[in-house]
């Protein structure tokens, strides 16, 4: 059986976790959390990185940092995304306004965003699907013109870039995920990337239950106190230790994934050339991270049959997402702006193939052979 996903793991993880246990340093913001933050800051060039308990929480933290976000305000995002993208803003009483996607990248169609802007719009949340960047130049121009915040859902985007800039560092805030299904993992975890130094202090406060404890630990003040509303978004240092072992070999992991991705692509190109399937598109200027490999079948029925066929052959493939605007909560809390030309149609065609650090080239070849067999 070829699994769809195997959580990434680096050999040093156990040694680092044991060190946390031995030294009785297992709470938040310990040595490994600092190492992860610094690694991400150095690697992406962001002003500040704060490790969090999940990408969902990083997005919540970003929403809490939009101090003028009021109930009834609107936030523009794609409907083809994971629920967390919307949840963070719905929790604040804001209305997700869903905009259609581009069929090539499955990312929000940047050309449709401006028409969805109203007096109540406060933010745009681009989601970099599969680690392939949204058209950020256009998105940032619209944000500047209407004074909107940009929060990048870069859950899938670590190690990927847009015109040389790391994903998650272009908007005001960027959110990474270190869930076990992502390229780098700490079980459950994430990170908030903060572009502007002016937002750092408030972010530290909200992440630490509304207190200025971070400043206190740095010795900048002699007692700490309650400054603002807040919550607790600190992961245990043991989780950070597990992650840090992978960050140390981040390039190896990335290269291994890209090799698998390219192998899929080359194997399946003839099938795409014959018009049987569609393969992912990576626009010029975008460097992706092989977060996933997907293909598109002709329609829902063909996709269902393909996934069932692969399962018979011992291969686990999956689909996602149920467009948010068609889900019960999406209907209750949000609205779709314009027409759904591609969101539903394209999401019904998409099948994700096995992709993880440790998958072998032979396994990729076998998967591709079985796909070709399905299409003869
Ligand atoms: C995985 C994912 C999330 C949520 O990440 P968690 O760390 O599990 O909270 C959010 N958005 C997208 C696009 C994702 O793929």
Coordinates of C-alpha atoms and ligand atoms in Angstrom, one line a residue:
X1 CA 0.0 0.0 0.0
X2 CA 1.4 3.4 -0.9
X3 CA 0.2 5.9 1.6
X4 CA -1.0 9.4 0.6
X5 CA 1.2 11.0 3.3
X6 CA 3.8 10.1 5.8
X7 CA 4.7 12.8 8.3
X8 CA 8.2 14.2 7.7
X9 CA 10.9 13.2 10.2
X10 CA 14.6 14.0 10.7
X11 CA 17.0 11.7 12.5
X12 CA 18.1 14.3 15.0
X13 CA 14.5 14.8 16.3
X14 CA 14.7 12.3 19.1
X15 CA 18.1 13.6 20.4
X16 CA 16.6 17.2 20.5
X17 CA 13.4 16.1 22.2
X18 CA 15.4 14.2 24.8
X19 CA 17.5 17.3 25.5
X20 CA 14.2 19.2 26.2
X21 CA 13.1 16.4 28.6
X22 CA 16.4 16.1 30.3
X23 CA 16.8 19.8 30.8
X24 CA 13.1 20.1 31.9
X25 CA 12.6 22.7 29.3
X26 CA 9.4 21.8 27.7
X27 CA 7.2 24.9 27.9
X28 CA 6.8 27.5 25.2
X29 CA 9.5 29.9 23.9
X30 CA 12.4 27.8 24.8
X31 CA 15.7 27.2 23.0
X32 CA 14.2 25.3 20.1
X33 CA 11.4 27.7 19.5
X34 CA 14.0 30.5 19.3
X35 CA 16.1 28.4 16.9
X36 CA 13.1 27.8 14.6
X37 CA 12.1 31.5 14.7
X38 CA 15.6 32.6 13.8
X39 CA 15.9 30.0 11.1
X40 CA 12.7 31.2 9.5
X41 CA 13.6 34.8 9.8
X42 CA 17.0 34.3 8.2
X43 CA 15.7 32.1 5.5
X44 CA 12.6 34.2 4.5
X45 CA 13.9 37.7 5.3
X46 CA 10.8 38.5 7.4
X47 CA 11.2 41.0 10.2
X48 CA 9.9 38.6 12.8
X49 CA 8.7 35.1 13.1
X50 CA 6.7 33.7 16.0
X51 CA 6.1 30.0 16.2
X52 CA 2.5 29.1 17.0
X53 CA 0.4 26.1 17.9
X54 CA -1.0 25.9 14.3
X55 CA -1.5 27.8 11.1
X56 CA -5.1 28.2 12.2
X57 CA -3.8 30.0 15.3
X58 CA -1.3 32.1 13.3
X59 CA -4.2 33.3 11.2
X60 CA -6.3 34.0 14.2
X61 CA -3.5 35.9 15.7
X62 CA -3.2 37.9 12.5
X63 CA -7.0 38.6 12.6
X64 CA -6.6 39.8 16.2
X65 CA -3.8 42.2 15.1
X66 CA -6.2 43.9 12.7
X67 CA -7.3 46.3 15.5
X68 CA -10.0 48.0 13.4
X69 CA -11.7 44.8 12.2
X70 CA -15.3 45.1 13.4
X71 CA -18.3 42.7 13.1
X72 CA -19.8 43.0 9.7
X73 CA -16.5 44.0 8.0
X74 CA -15.5 42.0 5.0
X75 CA -12.4 39.9 4.2
X76 CA -11.8 38.8 0.6
X77 CA -10.5 35.2 0.1
X78 CA -10.9 32.2 -2.2
X79 CA -13.7 29.6 -1.5
X80 CA -11.3 26.9 -2.7
X81 CA -9.3 26.6 0.6
X82 CA -9.2 25.0 4.0
X83 CA -11.7 26.2 6.6
X84 CA -9.1 27.9 8.8
X85 CA -8.6 30.7 6.2
X86 CA -12.2 31.8 6.9
X87 CA -12.6 30.7 10.6
X88 CA -10.0 33.2 11.9
X89 CA -12.1 36.1 10.6
X90 CA -15.5 34.6 11.2
X91 CA -14.5 34.4 14.9
X92 CA -14.2 38.1 14.8
X93 CA -17.6 38.6 13.3
X94 CA -16.2 39.4 9.9
X95 CA -17.8 38.2 6.6
X96 CA -15.7 36.1 4.3
X97 CA -16.3 37.3 0.7
X98 CA -15.4 34.5 -1.6
X99 CA -13.9 35.3 -5.0
X100 CA -13.5 32.7 -7.8
X101 CA -10.2 31.0 -8.6
X102 CA -8.0 30.8 -11.7
X103 CA -8.2 27.3 -13.2
X104 CA -4.5 27.2 -13.9
X105 CA -3.1 27.5 -10.4
X106 CA -6.3 27.1 -8.4
X107 CA -5.4 30.4 -6.6
X108 CA -7.7 33.4 -6.1
X109 CA -8.2 35.2 -9.5
X110 CA -6.5 38.5 -8.8
X111 CA -8.4 40.1 -11.6
X112 CA -11.7 39.6 -9.8
X113 CA -10.7 41.0 -6.4
X114 CA -11.1 44.8 -7.0
X115 CA -14.8 44.3 -8.0
X116 CA -15.4 42.6 -4.7
X117 CA -14.1 45.5 -2.6
X118 CA -16.7 47.5 -0.7
X119 CA -16.6 50.2 2.0
X120 CA -16.5 47.4 4.6
X121 CA -13.6 45.5 3.1
X122 CA -10.7 45.4 5.5
X123 CA -8.4 42.6 4.2
X124 CA -7.4 40.2 1.4
X125 CA -6.3 36.7 2.3
X126 CA -4.5 35.1 -0.7
X127 CA -3.9 31.3 -0.3
X128 CA -0.8 30.0 -2.0
X129 CA -2.3 26.7 -3.2
X130 CA 0.2 23.8 -3.4
X131 CA 3.0 26.2 -2.6
X132 CA 2.5 28.1 -5.9
X133 CA 2.3 31.8 -5.4
X134 CA -0.8 34.0 -6.0
X135 CA -0.3 37.0 -8.3
X136 CA 1.0 39.1 -5.5
X137 CA 1.9 42.3 -7.4
X138 CA -1.7 42.8 -8.4
X139 CA -3.0 41.9 -4.9
X140 CA -0.6 44.3 -3.2
X141 CA -1.6 47.1 -5.6
X142 CA -5.3 46.7 -4.8
X143 CA -4.4 46.5 -1.1
X144 CA -2.5 49.8 -1.3
X145 CA -5.2 51.5 -3.3
X146 CA -8.0 50.6 -0.8
X147 CA -5.8 50.5 2.4
X148 CA -6.4 46.9 3.0
X149 CA -4.3 44.5 5.1
X150 CA -3.0 41.4 3.4
X151 CA -2.7 38.2 5.3
X152 CA -1.0 35.4 3.3
X153 CA -2.3 31.9 4.0
X154 CA 1.1 30.4 3.3
X155 CA 0.2 27.1 5.1
X156 CA 1.5 25.2 2.1
X157 CA 4.1 27.8 1.1
X158 CA 7.3 27.5 3.2
X159 CA 10.5 27.4 0.9
X160 CA 8.5 28.8 -2.0
X161 CA 8.8 32.3 -3.5
X162 CA 7.2 34.9 -5.8
X163 CA 9.6 37.0 -7.9
X164 CA 12.4 36.2 -5.4
X165 CA 10.4 37.0 -2.2
X166 CA 9.6 34.2 0.2
X167 CA 5.9 33.4 0.4
X168 CA 4.5 34.7 3.7
X169 CA 6.7 37.8 3.7
X170 CA 4.9 39.9 1.1
X171 CA 1.7 40.8 2.9
X172 CA 1.5 42.4 6.4
X173 CA 1.3 38.9 7.9
X174 CA 2.1 35.4 6.6
X175 CA 1.0 32.1 8.1
X176 CA 2.8 28.8 7.9
X177 CA 1.6 25.4 8.9
X178 CA 3.7 22.7 10.4
X179 CA 0.9 20.1 10.5
X180 CA 1.9 16.6 9.8
X181 CA 0.6 16.8 6.3
X182 CA 2.9 19.7 5.4
X183 CA 6.4 19.8 4.0
X184 CA 7.9 20.3 7.5
X185 CA 6.1 19.3 10.6
X186 CA 6.0 19.5 14.4
X187 CA 2.8 17.4 14.7
X188 CA 0.6 20.4 15.2
X189 CA 2.1 23.8 14.8
X190 CA 2.6 26.9 12.6
X191 CA 4.2 30.3 12.5
X192 CA 3.2 33.9 12.1
X193 CA 5.5 36.0 9.9
X194 CA 5.4 39.7 10.6
X195 CA 6.6 42.0 7.8
X196 CA 6.7 45.3 9.7
X197 CA 8.6 45.9 12.9
X198 CA 5.8 48.2 14.1
X199 CA 3.5 45.1 14.4
X200 CA 5.9 42.9 16.4
X201 CA 5.3 44.1 19.9
X202 CA 1.5 43.8 19.7
X203 CA 1.8 40.4 18.1
X204 CA 4.0 39.2 21.0
X205 CA 1.5 40.6 23.5
X206 CA -1.6 38.9 21.9
X207 CA 0.3 35.6 21.5
X208 CA 1.2 35.7 25.3
X209 CA -2.3 36.0 26.7
X210 CA -2.3 39.8 26.3
X211 CA 0.8 40.3 28.5
X212 CA 4.1 41.8 27.8
X213 CA 5.9 38.7 29.1
X214 CA 8.2 38.5 26.0
X215 CA 9.6 41.9 26.8
X216 CA 10.1 40.9 30.4
X217 CA 12.0 37.7 29.4
X218 CA 14.3 39.9 27.3
X219 CA 15.0 42.0 30.4
X220 CA 13.5 45.1 28.8
X221 CA 11.1 45.6 31.7
X222 CA 11.2 44.4 35.3
X223 CA 7.7 43.1 35.7
X224 CA 5.1 42.0 33.2
X225 CA 1.4 42.8 33.1
X226 CA -1.9 42.6 31.2
X227 CA -1.7 45.0 28.2
X228 CA -4.4 43.9 25.7
X229 CA -6.8 41.1 24.8
X230 CA -5.0 38.0 23.9
X231 CA -4.8 34.2 23.9
X232 CA -2.2 31.5 24.1
X233 CA -0.5 30.5 20.9
X234 CA 2.8 29.1 22.2
X235 CA 3.8 25.6 21.2
X236 CA 5.7 23.3 23.6
X237 CA 9.5 23.5 23.0
X238 CA 9.4 19.7 22.4
X239 CA 7.3 20.2 19.3
X240 CA 9.7 22.9 18.2
X241 CA 12.7 20.5 18.7
X242 CA 11.0 18.0 16.4
X243 CA 10.6 20.7 13.8
X244 CA 14.1 22.1 14.1
X245 CA 15.7 18.8 13.2
X246 CA 13.8 19.1 9.8
X247 CA 14.7 22.8 9.3
X248 CA 18.4 21.8 9.6
X249 CA 17.9 19.6 6.5
X250 CA 15.3 21.8 4.9
X251 CA 17.1 21.9 1.5
X252 CA 17.5 18.2 1.4
X253 CA 13.8 17.7 2.1
X254 CA 12.9 20.3 -0.5
X255 CA 15.1 18.8 -3.2
X256 CA 13.8 15.3 -2.6
X257 CA 10.2 16.6 -2.9
X258 CA 11.0 18.5 -6.1
X259 CA 12.6 15.5 -7.7
X260 CA 9.5 13.4 -7.0
X261 CA 7.3 16.2 -8.4
X262 CA 9.4 16.5 -11.5
X263 CA 9.3 12.7 -11.9
X264 CA 5.5 12.7 -11.7
X265 CA 5.3 15.6 -14.2
X266 CA 7.6 13.9 -16.8
X267 CA 5.8 10.6 -16.4
X268 CA 2.4 12.1 -16.9
X269 CA 3.2 14.7 -19.6
X270 CA 2.3 12.3 -22.5
X271 CA -1.1 11.8 -20.9
X272 CA -1.6 15.5 -20.6
X273 CA -0.4 16.0 -24.2
X274 CA -3.1 13.5 -25.3
X275 CA -5.7 15.6 -23.5
X276 CA -6.6 12.9 -20.9
X277 CA -5.5 14.9 -17.8
X278 CA -4.4 18.3 -16.8
X279 CA -1.2 18.9 -14.8
X280 CA -0.3 21.7 -12.3
X281 CA 0.8 25.0 -13.7
X282 CA 3.6 27.0 -12.2
X283 CA 3.6 30.6 -13.6
X284 CA 6.8 32.4 -14.4
X285 CA 8.4 34.1 -11.4
X286 CA 7.0 31.4 -9.0
X287 CA 9.3 28.9 -7.4
X288 CA 7.3 26.2 -5.8
X289 CA 8.1 23.7 -3.0
X290 CA 6.5 20.5 -4.3
X291 CA 4.0 20.7 -1.5
X292 CA 1.6 18.5 -3.6
X293 CA 1.2 16.8 -6.9
X294 CA -2.2 16.8 -8.3
X295 CA -3.9 16.1 -11.6
X296 CA -7.3 17.0 -13.0
X297 CA -9.6 14.4 -14.5
X298 CA -12.3 15.3 -17.0
X299 CA -15.0 15.6 -14.3
X300 CA -16.3 14.4 -10.9
X301 CA -17.3 10.9 -12.2
X302 CA -13.9 10.3 -13.8
X303 CA -12.1 11.4 -10.7
X304 CA -14.2 9.1 -8.5
X305 CA -13.4 6.2 -10.8
X306 CA -9.7 7.1 -10.9
X307 CA -9.4 7.3 -7.1
X308 CA -11.2 4.0 -6.7
X309 CA -9.0 2.4 -9.4
X310 CA -5.8 3.5 -7.7
X311 CA -7.0 2.3 -4.4
X312 CA -7.5 -1.2 -5.9
X313 CA -3.9 -1.0 -7.0
X314 CA -2.8 -0.1 -3.5
X315 CA -2.4 3.6 -4.0
X316 CA -4.0 6.2 -1.7
X317 CA -5.1 9.4 -3.5
X318 CA -7.4 12.0 -2.1
X319 CA -9.4 15.1 -3.2
X320 CA -10.2 18.4 -1.6
X321 CA -11.7 21.0 -0.9
X322 CA -15.4 21.2 -0.7
X323 CA -15.8 24.9 -1.7
X324 CA -16.4 26.9 1.5
X325 CA -19.4 28.8 0.0
X326 CA -21.3 25.6 -0.5
X327 CA -20.7 24.3 3.1
X328 CA -23.3 25.0 5.8
X329 CA -21.0 27.4 7.7
X330 CA -19.9 29.1 4.5
X331 CA -23.5 29.9 3.6
X332 CA -24.2 31.1 7.1
X333 CA -21.2 33.4 7.6
X334 CA -20.0 34.3 4.1
X335 CA -21.1 35.1 0.6
X336 CA -19.7 34.5 -2.9
X337 CA -19.0 37.6 -5.0
X338 CA -19.6 37.2 -8.8
X339 CA -20.1 33.8 -10.4
X340 CA -18.6 30.5 -9.5
X341 CA -17.1 29.7 -12.9
X342 CA -14.2 27.6 -11.7
X343 CA -14.2 27.0 -8.0
X344 CA -16.7 24.1 -7.9
X345 CA -16.0 22.7 -11.4
X346 CA -12.2 22.6 -11.0
X347 CA -12.3 21.4 -7.4
X348 CA -14.4 18.4 -8.5
X349 CA -11.8 17.4 -11.0
X350 CA -8.7 17.5 -8.8
X351 CA -7.0 14.4 -7.3
X352 CA -3.9 14.6 -5.1
X353 CA -1.3 11.8 -5.5
X354 CA 1.0 10.5 -2.8
X355 CA 3.7 13.0 -2.0
X356 CA 6.0 12.9 1.0
X357 CA 9.6 12.9 2.1
X358 CA 10.7 9.3 1.7
X359 CA 8.4 8.3 -1.1
X360 CA 10.6 6.5 -3.7
X361 CA 11.1 7.3 -7.4
X362 CA 10.0 3.7 -8.2
X363 CA 6.8 4.2 -6.3
X364 CA 6.1 7.4 -8.4
X365 CA 6.8 5.4 -11.5
X366 CA 4.3 2.7 -10.4
X367 CA 1.6 5.3 -9.6
X368 CA 2.1 6.9 -13.0
X369 CA 1.9 3.5 -14.7
X370 CA -1.4 2.7 -13.0
X371 CA -2.8 6.1 -14.0
X372 CA -1.8 5.4 -17.6
X373 CA -3.4 2.0 -17.3
X374 CA -6.6 3.7 -16.1
X375 CA -6.7 6.0 -19.2
X376 CA -6.0 3.4 -21.9
Ligands
LIG1 C1 -3.1 23.1 6.4 C2 -3.7 24.3 6.1 C3 -4.2 25.2 7.1 C4 -4.3 24.8 8.5 O1 -3.1 24.5 9.1 P1 -3.0 24.0 10.6 O2 -1.6 24.1 11.0 O3 -3.5 22.6 10.6 O4 -3.9 24.9 11.4 C5 -4.7 26.4 6.6 N1 -4.8 26.8 5.4 C6 -4.3 26.0 4.4 C7 -4.4 26.4 3.0 C8 -3.8 24.7 4.7 O5 -3.4 23.9 3.7

